[in-house]
């Protein structure tokens, strides 16, 4: 999405649905997800040339938005790019996030500047860990509360 489309989704879901000819059924547009969308909007405003990494990608099932994905900025100095994702509760456990995350990882790894896609999951979040495993990621680090995962080229 463009900066303007992200803004429209946050501020006026009905207008967003009209423009995109869709129904928004994704994650609730409350504090956490709005913060993520605003962060992506800020990244886009700073560097539109890196739109692939700085935008929000929507998961669509038919004409319904069921979730979103994003990279948390451009690749770092080692060529790693971090992925994040979320899906509405009604659509969890059906493989949609795995399919979308795997496709986004493949797209990233096709770019010459990307050496790896990484992700962080909370230790309690077994469902998210399973998504990353199904995408081919392996755990490579951990903190007190989280695991770090990577998929290398």
PDB file of C-alpha atoms in Angstrom:
ATOM      1  CA  UNK A   1       0.000   0.000   0.000  1.00  0.00           C
ATOM      2  CA  UNK A   2       1.029   3.602  -0.476  1.00  0.00           C
ATOM      3  CA  UNK A   3       1.357   6.044   2.418  1.00  0.00           C
ATOM      4  CA  UNK A   4      -2.055   7.443   1.514  1.00  0.00           C
ATOM      5  CA  UNK A   5      -3.686   4.001   1.420  1.00  0.00           C
ATOM      6  CA  UNK A   6      -2.257   3.128   4.832  1.00  0.00           C
ATOM      7  CA  UNK A   7      -3.598   6.424   6.192  1.00  0.00           C
ATOM      8  CA  UNK A   8      -7.003   5.772   4.654  1.00  0.00           C
ATOM      9  CA  UNK A   9      -7.194   2.302   6.198  1.00  0.00           C
ATOM     10  CA  UNK A  10      -6.305   3.642   9.644  1.00  0.00           C
ATOM     11  CA  UNK A  11      -8.584   6.689   9.494  1.00  0.00           C
ATOM     12  CA  UNK A  12     -11.577   5.603   7.387  1.00  0.00           C
ATOM     13  CA  UNK A  13     -12.087   1.869   6.872  1.00  0.00           C
ATOM     14  CA  UNK A  14     -15.305   2.393   4.877  1.00  0.00           C
ATOM     15  CA  UNK A  15     -13.538   4.685   2.394  1.00  0.00           C
ATOM     16  CA  UNK A  16     -10.659   2.201   2.160  1.00  0.00           C
ATOM     17  CA  UNK A  17     -13.104  -0.623   1.438  1.00  0.00           C
ATOM     18  CA  UNK A  18     -14.766   1.458  -1.282  1.00  0.00           C
ATOM     19  CA  UNK A  19     -11.460   2.381  -2.922  1.00  0.00           C
ATOM     20  CA  UNK A  20     -10.162  -1.204  -2.863  1.00  0.00           C
ATOM     21  CA  UNK A  21     -13.564  -2.844  -3.513  1.00  0.00           C
ATOM     22  CA  UNK A  22     -13.025  -5.092  -0.534  1.00  0.00           C
ATOM     23  CA  UNK A  23     -14.170  -5.768   3.007  1.00  0.00           C
ATOM     24  CA  UNK A  24     -11.714  -5.247   5.868  1.00  0.00           C
ATOM     25  CA  UNK A  25     -11.801  -8.276   8.156  1.00  0.00           C
ATOM     26  CA  UNK A  26      -8.171  -8.200   9.290  1.00  0.00           C
ATOM     27  CA  UNK A  27      -6.666  -7.556  12.670  1.00  0.00           C
ATOM     28  CA  UNK A  28      -8.567  -5.021  14.773  1.00  0.00           C
ATOM     29  CA  UNK A  29      -7.324  -1.549  13.889  1.00  0.00           C
ATOM     30  CA  UNK A  30      -6.432  -0.648  17.452  1.00  0.00           C
ATOM     31  CA  UNK A  31      -3.269   0.441  19.237  1.00  0.00           C
ATOM     32  CA  UNK A  32      -0.745  -2.233  18.296  1.00  0.00           C
ATOM     33  CA  UNK A  33      -1.630  -2.762  14.648  1.00  0.00           C
ATOM     34  CA  UNK A  34      -2.089   0.982  14.098  1.00  0.00           C
ATOM     35  CA  UNK A  35       1.392   1.530  15.550  1.00  0.00           C
ATOM     36  CA  UNK A  36       2.834  -0.983  13.092  1.00  0.00           C
ATOM     37  CA  UNK A  37       0.971   0.613  10.170  1.00  0.00           C
ATOM     38  CA  UNK A  38       2.103   4.107  11.241  1.00  0.00           C
ATOM     39  CA  UNK A  39       5.719   2.896  11.472  1.00  0.00           C
ATOM     40  CA  UNK A  40       5.500   1.530   7.917  1.00  0.00           C
ATOM     41  CA  UNK A  41       3.915   4.790   6.778  1.00  0.00           C
ATOM     42  CA  UNK A  42       6.849   6.686   8.302  1.00  0.00           C
ATOM     43  CA  UNK A  43       9.371   4.373   6.625  1.00  0.00           C
ATOM     44  CA  UNK A  44       7.616   4.934   3.289  1.00  0.00           C
ATOM     45  CA  UNK A  45       7.681   8.698   3.711  1.00  0.00           C
ATOM     46  CA  UNK A  46      11.433   8.560   4.362  1.00  0.00           C
ATOM     47  CA  UNK A  47      12.250   6.218   1.498  1.00  0.00           C
ATOM     48  CA  UNK A  48       9.653   5.522  -1.180  1.00  0.00           C
ATOM     49  CA  UNK A  49      12.342   3.953  -3.366  1.00  0.00           C
ATOM     50  CA  UNK A  50      12.370   1.055  -0.897  1.00  0.00           C
ATOM     51  CA  UNK A  51       8.589   0.541  -1.042  1.00  0.00           C
ATOM     52  CA  UNK A  52       8.954  -3.259  -1.177  1.00  0.00           C
ATOM     53  CA  UNK A  53      10.442  -3.208   2.334  1.00  0.00           C
ATOM     54  CA  UNK A  54       8.588  -0.227   3.782  1.00  0.00           C
ATOM     55  CA  UNK A  55       4.961  -0.898   2.900  1.00  0.00           C
ATOM     56  CA  UNK A  56       2.187  -2.995   4.413  1.00  0.00           C
ATOM     57  CA  UNK A  57       1.174  -6.059   2.421  1.00  0.00           C
ATOM     58  CA  UNK A  58      -2.422  -7.223   2.814  1.00  0.00           C
ATOM     59  CA  UNK A  59      -3.621 -10.816   2.818  1.00  0.00           C
ATOM     60  CA  UNK A  60      -6.794 -11.167   0.781  1.00  0.00           C
ATOM     61  CA  UNK A  61      -9.191 -14.094   0.761  1.00  0.00           C
ATOM     62  CA  UNK A  62     -11.487 -13.347  -2.135  1.00  0.00           C
ATOM     63  CA  UNK A  63     -12.454  -9.733  -1.573  1.00  0.00           C
ATOM     64  CA  UNK A  64     -11.834  -9.799   2.187  1.00  0.00           C
ATOM     65  CA  UNK A  65      -8.683  -8.506   3.868  1.00  0.00           C
ATOM     66  CA  UNK A  66      -7.873 -11.137   6.506  1.00  0.00           C
ATOM     67  CA  UNK A  67      -4.434 -10.037   7.678  1.00  0.00           C
ATOM     68  CA  UNK A  68      -1.256  -8.153   6.902  1.00  0.00           C
ATOM     69  CA  UNK A  69       2.483  -8.580   6.570  1.00  0.00           C
ATOM     70  CA  UNK A  70       5.420  -6.228   6.441  1.00  0.00           C
ATOM     71  CA  UNK A  71       9.152  -6.028   6.517  1.00  0.00           C
ATOM     72  CA  UNK A  72      10.446  -3.935   9.366  1.00  0.00           C
ATOM     73  CA  UNK A  73      12.499  -1.741   7.069  1.00  0.00           C
ATOM     74  CA  UNK A  74      15.180  -2.266   4.453  1.00  0.00           C
ATOM     75  CA  UNK A  75      17.884  -4.924   4.760  1.00  0.00           C
ATOM     76  CA  UNK A  76      20.488  -4.284   7.439  1.00  0.00           C
ATOM     77  CA  UNK A  77      24.241  -4.108   6.779  1.00  0.00           C
ATOM     78  CA  UNK A  78      24.383  -7.923   6.696  1.00  0.00           C
ATOM     79  CA  UNK A  79      21.566  -8.146   4.138  1.00  0.00           C
ATOM     80  CA  UNK A  80      18.961  -9.361   6.633  1.00  0.00           C
ATOM     81  CA  UNK A  81      15.371  -8.156   6.498  1.00  0.00           C
ATOM     82  CA  UNK A  82      12.881  -8.790   9.296  1.00  0.00           C
ATOM     83  CA  UNK A  83       9.325  -9.915   8.584  1.00  0.00           C
ATOM     84  CA  UNK A  84       6.206  -9.443  10.702  1.00  0.00           C
ATOM     85  CA  UNK A  85       2.640 -10.639  10.167  1.00  0.00           C
ATOM     86  CA  UNK A  86      -0.793 -10.906  11.717  1.00  0.00           C
ATOM     87  CA  UNK A  87      -4.180 -12.343  10.873  1.00  0.00           C
ATOM     88  CA  UNK A  88      -7.714 -11.951  12.178  1.00  0.00           C
ATOM     89  CA  UNK A  89      -8.694 -14.595  14.709  1.00  0.00           C
ATOM     90  CA  UNK A  90     -11.457 -15.987  12.486  1.00  0.00           C
ATOM     91  CA  UNK A  91      -8.832 -17.032   9.922  1.00  0.00           C
ATOM     92  CA  UNK A  92      -6.129 -18.447  12.209  1.00  0.00           C
ATOM     93  CA  UNK A  93      -5.034 -22.051  11.837  1.00  0.00           C
ATOM     94  CA  UNK A  94      -5.941 -22.387   8.163  1.00  0.00           C
ATOM     95  CA  UNK A  95      -2.489 -21.905   6.630  1.00  0.00           C
ATOM     96  CA  UNK A  96      -3.144 -18.457   5.177  1.00  0.00           C
ATOM     97  CA  UNK A  97      -0.391 -16.718   7.138  1.00  0.00           C
ATOM     98  CA  UNK A  98       2.084 -19.471   6.316  1.00  0.00           C
ATOM     99  CA  UNK A  99       1.285 -19.197   2.611  1.00  0.00           C
ATOM    100  CA  UNK A 100       1.572 -15.406   2.595  1.00  0.00           C
ATOM    101  CA  UNK A 101       4.729 -15.287   4.743  1.00  0.00           C
ATOM    102  CA  UNK A 102       6.430 -17.956   2.625  1.00  0.00           C
ATOM    103  CA  UNK A 103       5.621 -16.018  -0.565  1.00  0.00           C
ATOM    104  CA  UNK A 104       6.965 -12.779   0.900  1.00  0.00           C
ATOM    105  CA  UNK A 105      10.133 -14.547   2.095  1.00  0.00           C
ATOM    106  CA  UNK A 106      10.693 -16.027  -1.374  1.00  0.00           C
ATOM    107  CA  UNK A 107      10.221 -12.611  -2.966  1.00  0.00           C
ATOM    108  CA  UNK A 108      12.725 -11.051  -0.578  1.00  0.00           C
ATOM    109  CA  UNK A 109      15.339 -13.751  -1.128  1.00  0.00           C
ATOM    110  CA  UNK A 110      15.118 -13.219  -4.892  1.00  0.00           C
ATOM    111  CA  UNK A 111      16.509  -9.713  -4.363  1.00  0.00           C
ATOM    112  CA  UNK A 112      20.312  -9.552  -4.557  1.00  0.00           C
ATOM    113  CA  UNK A 113      20.654  -7.314  -1.495  1.00  0.00           C
ATOM    114  CA  UNK A 114      18.874  -9.818   0.783  1.00  0.00           C
ATOM    115  CA  UNK A 115      20.912 -12.621   2.343  1.00  0.00           C
ATOM    116  CA  UNK A 116      18.335 -13.738   4.909  1.00  0.00           C
ATOM    117  CA  UNK A 117      14.828 -13.115   6.175  1.00  0.00           C
ATOM    118  CA  UNK A 118      14.603 -13.042   9.960  1.00  0.00           C
ATOM    119  CA  UNK A 119      11.735 -12.984  12.447  1.00  0.00           C
ATOM    120  CA  UNK A 120      11.191 -12.760  16.188  1.00  0.00           C
ATOM    121  CA  UNK A 121       8.535 -14.739  18.061  1.00  0.00           C
ATOM    122  CA  UNK A 122       7.582 -14.667  21.688  1.00  0.00           C
ATOM    123  CA  UNK A 123       8.437 -17.953  23.401  1.00  0.00           C
ATOM    124  CA  UNK A 124       4.796 -18.531  24.309  1.00  0.00           C
ATOM    125  CA  UNK A 125       3.590 -18.106  20.702  1.00  0.00           C
ATOM    126  CA  UNK A 126       3.769 -21.679  19.373  1.00  0.00           C
ATOM    127  CA  UNK A 127       1.446 -20.885  16.440  1.00  0.00           C
ATOM    128  CA  UNK A 128       3.783 -18.174  15.126  1.00  0.00           C
ATOM    129  CA  UNK A 129       6.787 -20.446  15.623  1.00  0.00           C
ATOM    130  CA  UNK A 130       5.049 -23.153  13.578  1.00  0.00           C
ATOM    131  CA  UNK A 131       4.403 -20.643  10.759  1.00  0.00           C
ATOM    132  CA  UNK A 132       8.109 -19.824  10.613  1.00  0.00           C
ATOM    133  CA  UNK A 133       9.082 -23.505  10.683  1.00  0.00           C
ATOM    134  CA  UNK A 134       6.707 -24.192   7.776  1.00  0.00           C
ATOM    135  CA  UNK A 135       8.336 -21.296   5.893  1.00  0.00           C
ATOM    136  CA  UNK A 136      11.668 -23.109   6.261  1.00  0.00           C
ATOM    137  CA  UNK A 137      13.098 -20.872   8.961  1.00  0.00           C
ATOM    138  CA  UNK A 138      15.394 -22.155  11.681  1.00  0.00           C
ATOM    139  CA  UNK A 139      15.916 -20.795  15.169  1.00  0.00           C
ATOM    140  CA  UNK A 140      19.288 -19.127  15.548  1.00  0.00           C
ATOM    141  CA  UNK A 141      19.071 -17.113  18.776  1.00  0.00           C
ATOM    142  CA  UNK A 142      16.934 -16.439  21.824  1.00  0.00           C
ATOM    143  CA  UNK A 143      16.413 -13.924  24.587  1.00  0.00           C
ATOM    144  CA  UNK A 144      14.608 -14.402  27.894  1.00  0.00           C
ATOM    145  CA  UNK A 145      11.247 -13.935  26.179  1.00  0.00           C
ATOM    146  CA  UNK A 146      11.735 -14.530  22.444  1.00  0.00           C
ATOM    147  CA  UNK A 147      13.219 -16.731  19.753  1.00  0.00           C
ATOM    148  CA  UNK A 148      14.910 -15.413  16.623  1.00  0.00           C
ATOM    149  CA  UNK A 149      14.473 -17.238  13.327  1.00  0.00           C
ATOM    150  CA  UNK A 150      16.124 -17.002   9.919  1.00  0.00           C
ATOM    151  CA  UNK A 151      15.772 -18.234   6.383  1.00  0.00           C
ATOM    152  CA  UNK A 152      18.944 -17.885   4.372  1.00  0.00           C
ATOM    153  CA  UNK A 153      19.315 -17.784   0.631  1.00  0.00           C
TER     154      UNK A 153
END
